[in-house]
Coordinates of C-alpha atoms in Angstrom, one line a residue:
Chain A
X3 CA -47.4 8.8 1.8
X4 CA -46.3 5.3 2.2
X5 CA -49.7 4.2 3.2
X6 CA -51.2 5.7 0.2
X7 CA -48.8 3.9 -2.1
X8 CA -48.3 0.5 -0.3
X9 CA -47.2 -0.9 -3.8
X10 CA -44.5 1.6 -4.3
X11 CA -43.4 1.3 -0.7
X12 CA -42.9 -2.2 -1.2
X13 CA -41.0 -2.0 -4.2
X14 CA -38.6 0.4 -2.8
X15 CA -38.1 -2.1 0.0
X16 CA -37.4 -4.7 -2.4
X17 CA -34.9 -2.7 -4.2
X18 CA -33.1 -1.9 -1.1
X19 CA -32.9 -5.6 0.1
X20 CA -31.7 -6.5 -3.5
X21 CA -29.1 -3.9 -3.5
X22 CA -27.9 -5.0 0.2
X23 CA -27.6 -8.6 -1.1
X24 CA -25.7 -7.4 -4.2
X25 CA -23.5 -5.3 -1.9
X26 CA -22.6 -8.5 0.2
X27 CA -21.9 -10.5 -2.8
X28 CA -19.6 -7.9 -4.2
X29 CA -17.8 -7.6 -0.9
X30 CA -17.1 -11.1 -1.0
X31 CA -16.0 -11.2 -4.6
X32 CA -13.9 -8.0 -3.9
X33 CA -11.9 -9.8 -1.3
X34 CA -11.0 -12.5 -3.7
X35 CA -10.1 -10.4 -6.7
X36 CA -6.7 -8.9 -7.3
X37 CA -3.4 -9.4 -8.5
X38 CA -3.1 -12.9 -7.4
X39 CA -6.7 -14.0 -7.5
X40 CA -8.8 -15.9 -4.9
X41 CA -5.5 -17.8 -3.9
X42 CA -4.9 -15.2 -1.5
X43 CA -8.0 -15.9 0.3
X44 CA -7.5 -19.6 0.4
X45 CA -3.9 -19.3 1.8
X46 CA -4.6 -16.4 4.4
X47 CA -4.9 -18.3 7.4
X48 CA -1.2 -19.7 7.1
X49 CA 0.4 -17.2 5.1
X50 CA 1.0 -13.6 6.8
X51 CA 1.5 -11.9 3.4
X52 CA -1.6 -13.2 2.1
X53 CA -3.6 -12.2 5.2
X54 CA -1.9 -8.8 5.0
X55 CA -2.9 -8.4 1.4
X56 CA -6.4 -9.2 2.2
X57 CA -7.0 -7.5 5.2
X58 CA -5.0 -4.3 4.7
X59 CA -5.5 -3.9 0.9
X60 CA -8.5 -5.7 -0.5
X61 CA -11.0 -5.4 2.2
X62 CA -10.4 -1.6 2.8
X63 CA -10.4 -0.9 -1.0
X64 CA -13.7 -2.9 -1.4
X65 CA -15.4 -1.3 1.5
X66 CA -13.8 2.1 0.3
X67 CA -15.2 1.7 -3.2
X68 CA -18.6 0.8 -1.6
X69 CA -18.6 3.8 0.7
X70 CA -17.5 6.4 -2.0
X71 CA -19.9 5.1 -4.3
X72 CA -22.7 5.6 -1.7
X73 CA -21.5 9.0 -1.3
X74 CA -21.6 9.9 -4.6
X75 CA -24.9 8.2 -5.5
X76 CA -26.3 10.2 -2.3
X77 CA -24.9 13.6 -3.6
X78 CA -26.2 13.0 -7.1
X79 CA -29.8 12.5 -5.8
X80 CA -29.4 15.5 -3.6
X81 CA -28.0 17.5 -6.5
X82 CA -30.8 16.5 -8.8
X83 CA -33.5 17.4 -6.3
X84 CA -32.1 20.6 -5.2
X85 CA -31.5 21.8 -8.7
X86 CA -34.6 20.1 -10.1
X87 CA -32.4 19.1 -13.0
X88 CA -32.0 15.5 -14.2
X89 CA -28.4 16.3 -15.5
X90 CA -27.4 17.8 -12.2
X91 CA -24.2 15.6 -10.7
X92 CA -22.4 16.0 -7.5
X93 CA -19.5 17.9 -9.4
X94 CA -21.8 20.6 -10.4
X95 CA -20.7 23.1 -7.8
X96 CA -17.1 23.1 -8.8
X97 CA -15.9 20.7 -6.3
X98 CA -14.3 18.1 -9.0
X99 CA -12.3 21.0 -10.5
X100 CA -11.4 22.3 -7.1
X101 CA -10.3 18.9 -5.8
X102 CA -8.0 18.5 -9.0
X103 CA -6.5 21.9 -8.8
X104 CA -5.8 20.9 -5.0
X105 CA -4.1 17.8 -6.0
X106 CA -2.2 19.4 -8.9
X107 CA -0.8 22.1 -7.0
X108 CA 0.2 19.9 -4.0
X109 CA 2.1 17.7 -6.6
X110 CA 3.6 20.4 -8.5
X111 CA 4.8 22.1 -5.3
X112 CA 5.9 19.0 -3.8
X113 CA 9.8 18.5 -4.0
X114 CA 10.2 22.0 -5.0
X115 CA 9.8 24.3 -2.2
X116 CA 10.8 23.0 1.3
X117 CA 8.3 25.3 2.9
X118 CA 5.6 23.6 0.7
X119 CA 6.8 20.2 1.6
X120 CA 6.2 21.2 5.3
X121 CA 2.7 22.0 4.8
X122 CA 1.8 19.3 2.4
X123 CA 3.1 16.7 4.7
X124 CA 0.7 17.8 7.2
X125 CA -2.2 18.1 4.8
X126 CA -1.6 15.1 2.5
X127 CA -2.7 14.6 -1.1
X128 CA -6.4 13.6 0.2
X129 CA -6.4 16.8 2.5
X130 CA -5.4 18.9 -0.6
X131 CA -8.1 17.4 -2.6
X132 CA -10.7 18.0 0.0
X133 CA -9.7 21.6 0.7
X134 CA -9.7 22.1 -3.0
X135 CA -13.3 20.8 -3.2
X136 CA -14.7 22.7 -0.5
X137 CA -12.9 25.9 -1.4
X138 CA -14.5 25.7 -5.0
X139 CA -18.0 25.2 -3.7
X140 CA -17.6 28.3 -1.5
X141 CA -16.2 30.1 -4.4
X142 CA -19.1 29.1 -6.4
X143 CA -21.5 30.1 -3.7
X144 CA -19.6 33.6 -3.5
X145 CA -20.0 34.1 -7.0
X146 CA -23.8 33.2 -7.1
X147 CA -24.3 35.4 -4.2
X148 CA -25.8 32.8 -2.0
X149 CA -27.9 29.7 -2.8
X150 CA -31.1 31.4 -3.4
X151 CA -31.1 31.6 -7.2
X152 CA -30.9 28.2 -8.9
X153 CA -29.7 29.3 -12.2
X154 CA -27.1 31.6 -10.9
X155 CA -25.8 28.8 -8.8
X156 CA -25.6 26.5 -11.7
X157 CA -23.8 28.9 -14.2
X158 CA -21.6 30.0 -11.3
X159 CA -20.7 26.4 -10.8
X160 CA -20.1 25.9 -14.4
X161 CA -17.8 29.0 -14.5
X162 CA -15.7 27.9 -11.5
X163 CA -15.4 24.4 -13.0
X164 CA -13.9 25.8 -16.2
X165 CA -11.7 28.4 -14.8
X166 CA -10.3 26.0 -12.1
X167 CA -9.9 23.2 -14.6
X168 CA -8.0 25.4 -17.0
X169 CA -5.7 26.3 -14.1
X170 CA -5.1 22.7 -13.4
X171 CA -4.3 21.9 -17.0
X172 CA -1.5 24.9 -17.1
X173 CA 0.0 23.4 -13.9
X174 CA -0.1 20.2 -15.8
X175 CA 1.6 21.5 -18.8
X176 CA 4.2 23.2 -16.7
X177 CA 5.1 20.0 -14.7
X178 CA 4.7 17.3 -17.2
X179 CA 6.0 14.8 -14.8
X180 CA 2.9 14.7 -12.8
X181 CA 0.7 14.1 -15.9
X182 CA 0.4 10.3 -15.3
X183 CA -0.3 10.8 -11.6
X184 CA -2.8 13.2 -12.4
X185 CA -4.6 11.1 -14.8
X186 CA -5.0 8.4 -12.5
X187 CA -6.7 11.0 -10.1
X188 CA -8.9 12.3 -12.8
X189 CA -10.1 8.8 -13.7
X190 CA -10.3 7.8 -10.1
X191 CA -8.8 4.8 -8.2
X192 CA -9.5 3.1 -4.9
X193 CA -5.9 1.9 -4.7
X194 CA -5.1 4.4 -2.0
X195 CA -8.1 3.5 0.4
X196 CA -6.9 2.2 3.8
X197 CA -8.9 1.9 7.0
X198 CA -8.6 5.3 8.0
X199 CA -10.0 6.7 4.7
X200 CA -13.0 4.0 5.1
X201 CA -13.6 5.4 8.7
X202 CA -13.9 9.0 7.5
X203 CA -16.0 8.2 4.5
X204 CA -18.3 6.0 6.8
X205 CA -18.8 8.9 9.1
X206 CA -19.4 11.4 6.5
X207 CA -22.0 8.8 4.8
X208 CA -23.8 8.3 8.0
X209 CA -24.1 11.9 8.7
X210 CA -25.1 12.8 5.1
X211 CA -27.7 10.1 4.9
X212 CA -29.3 11.2 8.3
X213 CA -29.2 14.9 7.0
X214 CA -30.6 14.3 3.6
X215 CA -33.4 12.0 5.1
X216 CA -34.2 14.7 7.5
X217 CA -34.5 17.5 4.8
X218 CA -35.9 15.3 2.2
X219 CA -39.4 17.0 2.4
X220 CA -37.5 20.2 1.2
X221 CA -36.6 18.3 -2.0
X222 CA -40.1 16.8 -2.3
X223 CA -41.5 20.4 -2.1
X224 CA -39.0 21.9 -4.6
X225 CA -40.0 19.2 -7.1
X226 CA -43.3 21.2 -7.0
X227 CA -41.7 24.2 -8.0
X228 CA -40.1 26.9 -5.8
X229 CA -43.4 28.9 -5.5
X230 CA -45.3 25.9 -4.4
X231 CA -42.6 25.1 -1.9
X232 CA -42.5 28.5 -0.3
X233 CA -46.1 28.4 -0.1
X234 CA -46.1 25.1 1.9
X235 CA -44.3 26.9 4.5
X236 CA -40.8 25.3 3.9
X237 CA -37.9 27.5 5.3
X238 CA -36.1 27.3 1.7
X239 CA -33.3 29.5 2.2
X240 CA -31.8 27.9 5.3
X241 CA -32.7 24.4 4.1
X242 CA -30.9 25.1 0.9
X243 CA -27.7 26.2 2.6
X244 CA -27.9 22.9 4.6
X245 CA -28.3 20.7 1.5
X246 CA -25.5 22.4 -0.4
X247 CA -23.6 21.7 2.7
X248 CA -24.4 18.0 2.6
X249 CA -23.6 17.9 -1.1
X250 CA -20.3 19.5 -0.7
X251 CA -19.3 17.4 2.0
X252 CA -20.3 14.0 0.7
X253 CA -18.8 14.9 -2.7
X254 CA -15.5 16.3 -1.3
X255 CA -14.9 13.5 1.0
X256 CA -15.5 10.9 -2.0
X257 CA -13.3 12.8 -4.4
X258 CA -10.4 13.3 -1.8
X259 CA -10.2 9.8 -1.1
X260 CA -10.9 8.1 -4.6
X261 CA -10.4 10.8 -7.3
X262 CA -12.8 11.8 -9.8
X263 CA -15.2 8.9 -10.5
X264 CA -17.3 9.6 -13.4
X265 CA -21.1 9.0 -13.7
X266 CA -22.0 7.0 -10.5
X267 CA -23.5 10.4 -9.1
X268 CA -25.4 11.1 -12.3
X269 CA -26.6 7.5 -13.0
X270 CA -27.3 6.2 -9.5
X271 CA -30.5 8.3 -8.9
X272 CA -31.7 7.7 -12.5
X273 CA -31.3 4.0 -12.2
X274 CA -33.3 4.1 -8.9
X275 CA -36.1 6.2 -10.5
X276 CA -36.3 3.9 -13.4
X277 CA -37.0 0.9 -10.9
X278 CA -39.5 2.8 -8.4
X279 CA -40.9 6.0 -8.1
X280 CA -40.6 7.1 -4.7
X281 CA -40.3 10.3 -2.4
X282 CA -37.0 11.9 -2.0
X283 CA -36.2 10.4 1.4
X284 CA -36.1 7.0 0.0
X285 CA -34.7 8.1 -3.2
X286 CA -31.5 9.4 -1.5
X287 CA -31.1 6.1 0.6
X288 CA -31.8 4.0 -2.5
X289 CA -29.4 6.1 -4.8
X290 CA -26.9 5.7 -2.4
X291 CA -27.1 2.0 -2.3
X292 CA -27.2 1.9 -6.0
X293 CA -24.0 4.3 -6.3
X294 CA -22.3 1.8 -3.8
X295 CA -23.2 -1.3 -5.8
X296 CA -22.1 0.4 -9.1
X297 CA -18.8 1.5 -7.9
X298 CA -17.9 -1.7 -6.1
X299 CA -18.7 -3.7 -9.2
X300 CA -16.7 -1.3 -11.3
X301 CA -13.7 -1.4 -9.0
X302 CA -13.9 -5.3 -9.0
X303 CA -13.8 -5.2 -12.7
X304 CA -11.2 -2.8 -12.8
X305 CA -8.8 -4.9 -10.8
X306 CA -9.6 -8.2 -12.5
X307 CA -9.7 -7.4 -16.2
X308 CA -6.2 -6.8 -16.8
X309 CA -4.7 -8.2 -13.5
X310 CA -1.9 -7.7 -12.1
X311 CA -2.4 -4.3 -13.8
X312 CA -5.4 -1.9 -13.1
X313 CA -7.6 -0.2 -15.2
X314 CA -9.0 3.2 -14.1
X315 CA -12.1 2.6 -12.4
X316 CA -13.8 6.0 -13.6
X317 CA -13.7 4.6 -17.1
X318 CA -15.5 1.2 -16.1
X319 CA -18.3 3.4 -14.2
X320 CA -19.0 5.4 -17.1
X321 CA -19.2 2.4 -19.5
X322 CA -21.2 0.3 -16.9
X323 CA -23.5 2.9 -15.6
X324 CA -23.8 4.7 -19.1
X325 CA -24.3 1.3 -20.8
X326 CA -27.0 0.2 -18.4
X327 CA -28.8 3.7 -18.4
X328 CA -29.0 3.8 -22.2
X329 CA -30.5 0.3 -22.2
X330 CA -33.0 1.3 -19.5
X331 CA -33.8 4.6 -21.6
X332 CA -34.4 2.8 -24.8
X333 CA -36.5 0.1 -23.3
X334 CA -38.6 2.5 -21.8
X335 CA -39.0 4.8 -24.8
X336 CA -39.7 1.5 -26.9
X337 CA -42.8 1.1 -25.0
X338 CA -43.6 4.9 -25.2
X339 CA -42.8 5.9 -21.8
X340 CA -40.1 8.5 -21.1
X341 CA -37.4 7.7 -18.3
Chain B
X155 CA 48.6 10.9 -31.3
X156 CA 47.1 9.1 -34.4
X157 CA 43.6 9.9 -33.2
X158 CA 44.3 13.5 -32.7
X159 CA 45.7 13.7 -36.1
X160 CA 42.8 12.0 -37.5
X161 CA 40.4 14.4 -35.7
X162 CA 42.3 17.5 -37.0
X163 CA 42.1 15.9 -40.5
X164 CA 38.5 15.5 -40.2
X165 CA 37.5 18.7 -38.7
X166 CA 39.6 20.5 -41.2
X167 CA 38.1 18.6 -44.0
X168 CA 34.5 19.5 -42.5
X169 CA 35.7 23.2 -42.3
X170 CA 36.9 23.0 -46.0
X171 CA 33.8 21.4 -47.5
X172 CA 30.8 22.9 -45.6
X173 CA 28.2 22.2 -48.2
X174 CA 27.9 18.4 -48.0
X175 CA 24.4 17.2 -48.7
X176 CA 23.0 14.7 -46.3
X177 CA 20.0 12.5 -46.1
X178 CA 18.3 11.0 -43.1
X179 CA 15.4 8.8 -42.4
X180 CA 13.5 9.7 -39.2
X181 CA 11.4 7.8 -36.8
X182 CA 8.3 8.5 -38.5
X183 CA 10.0 6.7 -41.7
X184 CA 10.1 10.2 -43.5
X185 CA 13.2 11.1 -45.4
X186 CA 14.7 14.3 -44.8
X187 CA 17.4 15.9 -47.0
X188 CA 19.6 18.7 -46.4
X189 CA 21.9 20.6 -48.7
X190 CA 24.3 21.0 -45.8
X191 CA 24.4 20.0 -42.0
X192 CA 21.9 22.5 -40.3
X193 CA 23.6 25.2 -38.4
X194 CA 20.4 26.4 -36.7
X195 CA 18.7 24.0 -34.6
X196 CA 15.8 23.8 -32.4
X197 CA 15.1 21.1 -30.0
X198 CA 11.7 20.1 -28.8
X199 CA 12.6 17.1 -26.4
X200 CA 15.2 17.5 -23.6
X201 CA 16.9 14.2 -24.4
X202 CA 17.6 15.4 -28.0
X203 CA 18.9 18.7 -26.6
X204 CA 21.1 16.7 -24.4
X205 CA 22.3 14.6 -27.4
X206 CA 23.2 17.6 -29.6
X207 CA 25.3 19.1 -26.5
X208 CA 26.8 15.9 -25.9
X209 CA 28.3 16.2 -29.4
X210 CA 29.8 19.6 -28.4
X211 CA 27.3 21.2 -30.8
X212 CA 25.5 23.2 -28.4
X213 CA 26.3 26.3 -30.2
X214 CA 24.0 25.3 -33.2
X215 CA 21.0 25.4 -30.7
X216 CA 18.9 28.6 -31.2
X217 CA 15.9 27.3 -29.2
X218 CA 14.4 24.6 -27.0
X219 CA 11.3 23.6 -25.4
X220 CA 10.7 24.5 -21.8
X221 CA 11.7 21.3 -20.3
X222 CA 15.1 21.3 -21.7
X223 CA 17.2 22.4 -18.7
X224 CA 20.5 20.5 -19.3
X225 CA 23.2 21.5 -19.7
X226 CA 23.0 24.8 -18.0
X227 CA 23.8 26.8 -21.3
X228 CA 20.6 25.9 -22.9
X229 CA 18.7 27.7 -20.2
X230 CA 19.8 30.7 -21.8
X231 CA 18.1 30.0 -25.0
X232 CA 14.7 31.2 -26.2
X233 CA 11.9 28.8 -24.9
X234 CA 9.5 27.7 -27.3
X235 CA 6.7 26.2 -25.6
X236 CA 6.6 22.3 -24.9
X237 CA 6.8 19.3 -27.2
X238 CA 3.3 19.0 -27.1
X239 CA 2.2 22.8 -27.2
X240 CA 5.1 24.4 -29.1
X241 CA 5.0 28.0 -30.0
X242 CA 5.0 27.5 -34.0
X243 CA 5.2 31.4 -34.5
X244 CA 8.4 31.5 -32.4
X245 CA 9.8 28.8 -34.0
X246 CA 9.3 30.0 -37.4
X247 CA 10.8 33.5 -36.5
X248 CA 14.1 31.7 -35.3
X249 CA 14.3 30.5 -38.9
X250 CA 15.9 27.1 -37.9
X251 CA 17.4 24.9 -40.5
X252 CA 16.0 21.9 -38.6
X253 CA 13.5 21.0 -35.7
X254 CA 14.1 18.2 -33.6
X255 CA 11.0 16.8 -31.8
X256 CA 9.4 13.5 -30.5
X257 CA 7.4 11.5 -33.1
X258 CA 4.4 12.0 -30.7
X259 CA 4.5 15.9 -31.3
X260 CA 1.6 17.2 -33.4
X261 CA 3.7 20.0 -34.7
X262 CA 5.6 18.1 -37.3
X263 CA 2.8 18.7 -40.1
X264 CA 2.4 22.3 -39.3
X265 CA 5.8 23.1 -39.3
X266 CA 6.5 21.2 -42.4
X267 CA 3.7 22.9 -44.0
X268 CA 5.4 26.1 -43.2
X269 CA 8.5 25.1 -44.9
X270 CA 10.6 24.1 -42.0
X271 CA 12.3 20.6 -41.9
X272 CA 11.5 18.4 -39.3
X273 CA 13.3 15.3 -38.0
X274 CA 11.3 13.3 -35.4
X275 CA 13.2 10.9 -33.0
X276 CA 12.0 8.9 -30.2
X277 CA 14.3 7.2 -27.9
X278 CA 12.7 4.7 -25.7
X279 CA 15.1 2.2 -25.1
X280 CA 19.1 1.8 -24.7
X281 CA 19.0 0.7 -28.5
X282 CA 17.0 3.8 -29.4
X283 CA 19.4 6.0 -27.6
X284 CA 22.2 4.4 -29.6
X285 CA 20.3 4.8 -32.8
X286 CA 19.2 8.5 -32.0
X287 CA 22.8 9.4 -31.3
X288 CA 23.9 7.9 -34.6
X289 CA 21.2 9.8 -36.4
X290 CA 22.1 13.1 -34.6
X291 CA 25.8 12.5 -35.6
X292 CA 24.7 12.1 -39.2
X293 CA 22.5 15.1 -38.9
X294 CA 25.2 17.4 -37.3
X295 CA 27.8 15.8 -39.7
X296 CA 30.1 14.5 -37.0
X297 CA 32.2 11.6 -38.0
X298 CA 30.8 8.6 -36.4
X299 CA 33.9 7.5 -34.9
X300 CA 34.3 11.0 -33.1
X301 CA 30.7 11.5 -32.3
X302 CA 27.9 8.8 -31.9
X303 CA 30.2 5.8 -31.7
X304 CA 32.5 7.7 -29.1
X305 CA 29.5 8.7 -26.9
X306 CA 27.8 5.4 -27.1
X307 CA 31.2 3.7 -26.0
X308 CA 31.5 6.2 -23.2
X309 CA 27.7 5.5 -22.0
X310 CA 28.4 1.7 -22.4
X311 CA 31.7 1.3 -20.6
X312 CA 30.2 3.8 -17.8
X313 CA 27.2 1.7 -17.4
X314 CA 29.2 -1.6 -17.3
X315 CA 31.7 0.1 -14.7
X316 CA 28.7 1.1 -12.5
X317 CA 27.6 -2.5 -12.6
X318 CA 31.1 -3.8 -11.6
X319 CA 31.4 -1.3 -8.9
X320 CA 28.5 -3.0 -7.2
X321 CA 29.3 -5.4 -4.3
X322 CA 27.7 -8.8 -4.6
X323 CA 25.6 -7.9 -1.7
X324 CA 24.2 -5.1 -3.4
X325 CA 23.7 -6.8 -6.6
X326 CA 21.6 -9.7 -5.2
X327 CA 18.5 -7.7 -4.7
X328 CA 15.0 -7.5 -6.2
X329 CA 14.1 -3.9 -7.2
X330 CA 10.9 -2.0 -7.6
X331 CA 11.1 1.3 -9.5
X332 CA 8.2 3.5 -9.1
X333 CA 8.0 6.2 -12.0
X334 CA 4.9 7.9 -10.9
X335 CA 2.1 7.7 -8.5
X336 CA -0.6 5.4 -9.5
X337 CA 1.5 3.2 -9.1
X338 CA 3.2 3.4 -12.4
X339 CA 6.4 1.1 -12.4
X340 CA 9.2 0.9 -14.7
X341 CA 9.2 -2.7 -16.2
X342 CA 11.9 -4.8 -17.5
X343 CA 11.5 -3.6 -21.0
X344 CA 11.6 0.1 -20.2
X345 CA 14.9 1.8 -20.5
X346 CA 15.0 2.3 -16.9
X347 CA 14.5 -1.5 -16.5
X348 CA 17.4 -2.2 -19.0
X349 CA 19.7 -0.2 -16.9
X350 CA 18.7 -2.1 -13.7
X351 CA 19.1 -5.6 -15.6
X352 CA 22.6 -4.2 -16.9
X353 CA 23.4 -3.3 -13.3
X354 CA 22.6 -7.3 -12.6
X355 CA 19.9 -6.6 -10.1
X356 CA 16.3 -8.4 -10.6
X357 CA 13.3 -6.1 -11.4
X358 CA 10.1 -7.1 -9.9
X359 CA 8.0 -6.2 -12.9
X360 CA 8.6 -8.7 -15.5
X361 CA 8.9 -7.4 -19.2
X362 CA 5.4 -9.1 -20.0
X363 CA 3.8 -6.3 -18.4
X364 CA 4.8 -3.7 -20.8
X365 CA 7.4 -0.9 -20.1
X366 CA 5.3 1.5 -17.7
X367 CA 2.3 -0.7 -16.4
X368 CA 0.0 0.6 -13.8
X369 CA -0.1 -1.8 -11.3
X370 CA -2.5 -3.1 -8.6
X371 CA -0.5 -2.0 -5.4
X372 CA -0.8 -5.5 -3.9
X373 CA 1.2 -6.8 -6.7
X374 CA 4.1 -5.0 -5.0
X375 CA 3.3 -6.6 -1.8
X376 CA 3.3 -9.8 -3.1
X377 CA 6.7 -9.4 -5.0
X378 CA 8.0 -8.1 -1.8
X379 CA 10.9 -6.0 -3.5
X380 CA 14.2 -5.5 -1.4
X381 CA 14.8 -2.0 -2.6
X382 CA 12.4 0.5 -3.8
X383 CA 13.4 3.2 -6.0
X384 CA 11.0 6.3 -6.8
X385 CA 11.0 9.7 -8.3
X386 CA 10.2 12.6 -5.5
X387 CA 7.1 13.3 -7.7
X388 CA 5.8 10.0 -6.7
X389 CA 5.3 11.1 -3.1
X390 CA 6.1 7.8 -2.0
X391 CA 7.4 9.3 1.3
X392 CA 4.5 11.4 2.0
X393 CA 1.6 9.3 1.1
X394 CA 2.6 5.5 1.2
X395 CA -0.2 3.0 -0.2
X396 CA -2.3 1.2 2.4
X397 CA -0.9 -2.3 3.5
X398 CA 2.8 -1.6 2.3
X399 CA 4.2 -1.7 5.8
X400 CA 5.1 -5.3 5.5
X401 CA 7.1 -4.9 2.4
X402 CA 10.8 -5.6 3.2
X403 CA 12.1 -2.5 1.5
X404 CA 9.5 -0.4 3.4
X405 CA 10.2 -2.3 6.7
X406 CA 14.0 -1.9 6.4
X407 CA 13.8 1.6 5.1
X408 CA 15.4 0.7 1.8
X409 CA 13.8 3.2 -0.3
X410 CA 15.8 5.7 -2.6
X411 CA 13.9 8.9 -3.5
X412 CA 15.6 10.6 -6.5
X413 CA 15.0 14.5 -6.1
X414 CA 13.9 16.6 -9.0
X415 CA 17.2 16.9 -10.7
X416 CA 18.2 13.3 -10.4
X417 CA 14.8 12.4 -11.5
X418 CA 15.5 14.3 -14.7
X419 CA 18.9 12.1 -15.3
X420 CA 17.2 8.9 -14.3
X421 CA 13.8 9.3 -16.6
X422 CA 15.5 10.6 -19.7
X423 CA 16.6 8.1 -22.4
X424 CA 19.7 10.2 -23.5
X425 CA 23.4 10.7 -23.2
X426 CA 23.3 10.9 -19.4
X427 CA 22.1 7.2 -19.2
X428 CA 25.7 6.5 -17.8
X429 CA 25.0 9.0 -14.9
X430 CA 21.5 7.5 -14.3
X431 CA 23.4 4.2 -13.8
X432 CA 25.7 5.3 -11.4
X433 CA 22.9 7.1 -9.3
X434 CA 21.0 3.8 -9.3
X435 CA 24.2 1.9 -8.3
X436 CA 25.0 4.4 -5.6
X437 CA 21.4 3.9 -4.1
X438 CA 21.7 0.0 -4.2
X439 CA 25.2 0.4 -2.5
X440 CA 24.0 2.7 0.2
X441 CA 20.9 0.3 1.0
X442 CA 22.8 -2.8 1.1
X443 CA 24.6 -1.9 4.2

């Protein structure tokens, strides 16, 4: 395909290079932004505390924001291809509400029952979020009776989302002490990301990118309609299960480490598509890069705008991603072309 | 003896003249008038429940919100939802003379339109606690010398006593108080911060950041507190923040975790503030060793 469209191939490559350069710049910027500013970086060679702040806090959270953004961008591209729906986002199958419920119940039970403490100490909040996200997706699949029926899957995802969300709200109402902490989870935060979290996210990202790349021809086929995809000889049932698994794994990992970060998964693929028209293989990789850049930028702003306090990063991703997308949309419609 | 006589005289007067009209300006700035001191009270805020009971008028409470759990006797009362989601029908059914709630509650208007008197009070600082006690004293028609002023004097002297009980070593520390996971801290301008100031210790979160700011975790690393105080809900013990290993308090295990019951005392701006000060003083003294 690339030989037939050399122009688009080159464009995709340019975008990838551009995004990687932006990532490098953001990494440098991320290391020098925080409660004490760039002064920590300048003094880090002779000040152990500054070194620690840079090495153990700023670096992992900057890298973590990049990785989480990449996971969400990738998941968004897979979701939109899989459901053939431009509004699909990574949280569609209920993983967001599942993760919230996991975290809320963990926090509500913590400090109440000794038995729960024992299990929670092993699982941790991250574990609770991940388990919640995965269970919610499984519940969606169960309610939809498998992955074959796109519409049924979407509806089941919405139902699971609403019901689990309601249970979370109920828990919050009954234990108001956890409301504040829960809000910081719902709006996302990279403040808890250490090197272990980065390693987990990097491993999952590598696996997901590889898997999505290998199965991208299915998404290309699906773009032509299910009947056509079937007639092309694609093994749709198995491939769909595998793609849903990738989607759930990528989203669950990102959500568990950083909370519910809004809009990155939805906006990243659209931002890529507005620049280049390409196949799903490249789109997923580019969307991952785009998501990474978007979340890194938002995270740096979140730390910098009101330092030494912090803004919830989810608010900024919504404003940044949403604003940019809106601008693109209007620019395109102004010229008479849809997004 | 003189005081006891005065008390007898005053309570005797109160019993003889039950219908004394009173007027009150609440924290919304609304003036509420009563033909007599309300006898059936619903409280939708734990600190207000505690204040009413601290004036020995617990028997006037006919219903509370689901978070009011102190003193133990209020747990037997009908529970009318929470301050943010009160059970309006349940409140009306109890025919209260007045409903005490926080200014942030949306219920005020609805209850007033149903003909129920509402007094909204919001204690947020030490000064507020004193003011709110005074207003509740007026509302309950308790002479100030026996109600609000006496309670405040007890609180005030107990906090001072807690401060004086601290050894110089325990006092000369810098404290970080985490209210909730985020990390949300209690700054100098919060009532928790005010208590810490009264105890004579320094807070690492300056007043300029507001009462309960959400901090960048590296701010705490930089501030390097000697003692960390957290509510158990903050889960500091279970999931620490990355890079906090170097903080002096973490390295030397000087972290006080307040359990669920203790946290209720510490985070409520009400008459148990003295107990909160004692809990914090105990923590400081334990960790100074």
